[in-house]
Amino acid sequence: MTNFISVQLKKASEVDLAKPLCKFIQQSYPGAEAQAEHCRAAEELSRLRKSALGRPLDKHESALETLLRYYDQLCSIEPKFPFSENQVCVTFTWKDAFDKGSLFGGSAKLALASLGYEKTCVLFNCGALASQIAAEQNLDNDEGLKAAAKHYQFASGAFQHIKDTVLSALNREPTVDISPDTVGTLSLIMLAQAQEVFFLKATRDKMKDGIIAKLANQAADYYGDAYKQCQYKDTLPKEVFPVLAAKHCIMQANAEYHQSILAKQQKKFGEEIGRLQHAADLVKTVASRYDEYINVKDLVDKINRALAAAKKDNDFIYHDRVPDLKDLEAIGKASLVKSTPVVVPLSQKFTDLFEKMVPLQVQQSVSVYNQRKADLVNRSIAQMREATNLANGVLASLNLPAAIEDVSGDTVPQSILNKSKSVIEQGGIQTVDQLIKDLPELLQRNKEILDESLRLLDEEETTDNDLRTKFKERWQRTPSNELYKPLRAEGANYHNILNKAVQADGQVKERYQTHRDTIALLCKPEAELNAAIPSANPAKTLQGSEVVNVLRTLLANLDEVKKEREQLESDLKSVNFDMTSKFLTALAQDGAINEEAISVTELDRIYGSYTQKVQESLKKQEELLKNIQNAHQDFSKMKQSNNESNLREEVLKNLAVANDNFVELVANLKEGTKFYNELTELLLKFQNKCSDIVFARKTERDELLKDLQQSIAREPSAPSIPLPTYQTTPAAGSKPAASPTPTPAPRTMVGTKPQPPARPPPPVISAASSSSSALAPSGTAAAPAAAPAPTPGASAPAAGTAPSQAQGPPYPTYPPYPGYCQMPMPMGYNPYMYGQYNLPYAPSPVYQNPGQPPYPPPQQPGYPFPQQPYYHQQ
């Protein structure tokens, strides 16, 4: 009697998880050790998937444990890897568990690049395998009963969890087996079977009949609800419906039986008989309708014996009135089961393979924090560099410190010599020329990488649009133009960056051409440099004056400020603080991360003192430059000025400006070279992303094309050919023509056995044919009957024409295949025509030569072969 329903496992296609995960790890995580560790974990995850899904699983706890471990790993990596069509693109393909498929098309399947889809299907298999393990338990002992009840409740919880989450996890229509309606019904079936197990345990433990009746009635209620949910849906295997109907009746019969015992104990003998009669009717229904699914012979015998004894006692002793069924008090219900909620981890042996990898939300928060930190540091450094350039420009315009060092008027000032030496040590003009020469090559390389990446997207998008136009609504996948929006936005951003870089390169080249001659002068030896500088009258009278001493002091203080700035810039760059722990703590406490609030607070704490020092440095420089300008005005008033001295001072100013421009040009060009090299790495990653998603899309496209071809192959390809008029219009006295639309098959009711098709009627032999055949003498032909002239407008075929379709077994006719339409053949010249024996034979005079003997009479109706042609022997 204990016939339990178990669920079939879904079948998954093989997928290599290690390769895409390792590629993402190498792109996202710095450090060779961390990358190697995470890649080993990815390979272990791929092996675990193969072990859980790539082989047939035994109906054992160890197999279920493997599935649960894989499900737990999927839950642990979900927040750590961005599984999507345009990031970590892994396409998971699963077949429908209940679709048996066809000869040419195979079973229904769905392929999605979604980790939620993989989790849903794996959890379905966990519930299915748990139902199979529960069905294999020995229910004759307590251990088997407890294990069965536990597994059924777990299966119910797994299916219920899928029902609640499948639509949000997939964002599209799922296959029938994991649709909310189907898994909701499966969850209720598993719950009913768990309740039945508790009923069996209560019966085995000989608990009170009132309790057993309530347990059985609750199980009957669960089975009835499950049957109602799937009664008019063709989603579950057909053998499930009669089992559910039978179980509903059996559990209700058990409830009535045990309630009748309670009634007997309470001296309610009429109620006892009424309940036993109802129970007998229920099991009788099961025995008559569902006997091929469930054997209830023992239960029938037990109830009949109890009913016979109760009737006998009541008839001879108690004479209690037997109430009607509607007057019986309703039996109570007691549920001892509930769906086990899905709480990760489900496995007892779970160990997170990616324990050291931070969740994706934390990664994103750390990335945004690093960007905020970089903006703050760069802004502070830019302020200091801008202030330094301003100070250098002011000093160069005042010819300082060369003006106070030029005491002889015919030698090169020491500051100019130091600047010349520095320029020569850095390579001079040759360094700048080489750096400028390298920029176009680096730029062109980056442009080619970007153009190739976008070309891959364009080609795949064009192919997708062409196939969408060809197949229209059949082409059910995300359009490429929508999927590539983030990548195209990223590509447009890189394109703008390159355009700005080209503009910046032009400005650098223009500035270099302006100061190239002066920089070249700085690169000359001291003698040539001294010869290029005009001489002037000495200003020895200014040496030792108070103005010169003040200027020297102020210039020394300004140099000190510059050195402090260099150290401050170095300190700003060296500060490093890992925010991962902060964000992990926030995620654990609040379940979410307020990145902006946390980042602003930490940046102010870490960089607040440095920002204050930068502002103090800027303010100090402003005061020093103001004092230098005032002192220089006094110095200029005291200095003897003439044309020669003015010309010399102008050359010295230009040399100082050239030095500053050389330093800035070299720094800008090196920074540009570094920028292009770093951009190349980013563009190569971008190209890899584009090529990966295009490859995944091509794989998905090929799979979808294959499925479409199979579905098209399953569809009828022959067009619907209209029947001729003479075949569709019924003759007088004949049956009306069948409708071209096939009559739908009657609904198969639960419990009824499939009936064989009706036997076709025997051929009717007309009396005229029989009499004419019998009366015709051997060797002579009967007088041919005059063929009646066809009446205009008559649509019925004349006697002797070929039937519209070969007579035989009633093969079904489908809309695309209306049947074979046989062309009419001339009367008297169709020796293989069916039914010649029952038609009057009237050969046409057109085909009969003069003096030719007539055709022989037709054979007897019992002859199974068609009439053979007769050829007269000359």
XYZ file of C-alpha atoms in Angstrom, residues 359 361-362 582-593:
15
model
C 32.508 39.580 -1.541
C 30.073 44.275 -2.813
C 33.155 44.761 -0.649
C 36.083 47.991 7.612
C 33.699 47.161 4.796
C 33.462 43.480 5.810
C 32.522 44.515 9.346
C 29.877 46.909 8.038
C 28.470 44.222 5.725
C 28.307 41.691 8.553
C 26.621 44.097 10.956
C 24.160 45.898 8.684
C 23.861 43.567 5.710
C 24.794 46.504 3.458
C 27.673 48.967 3.026
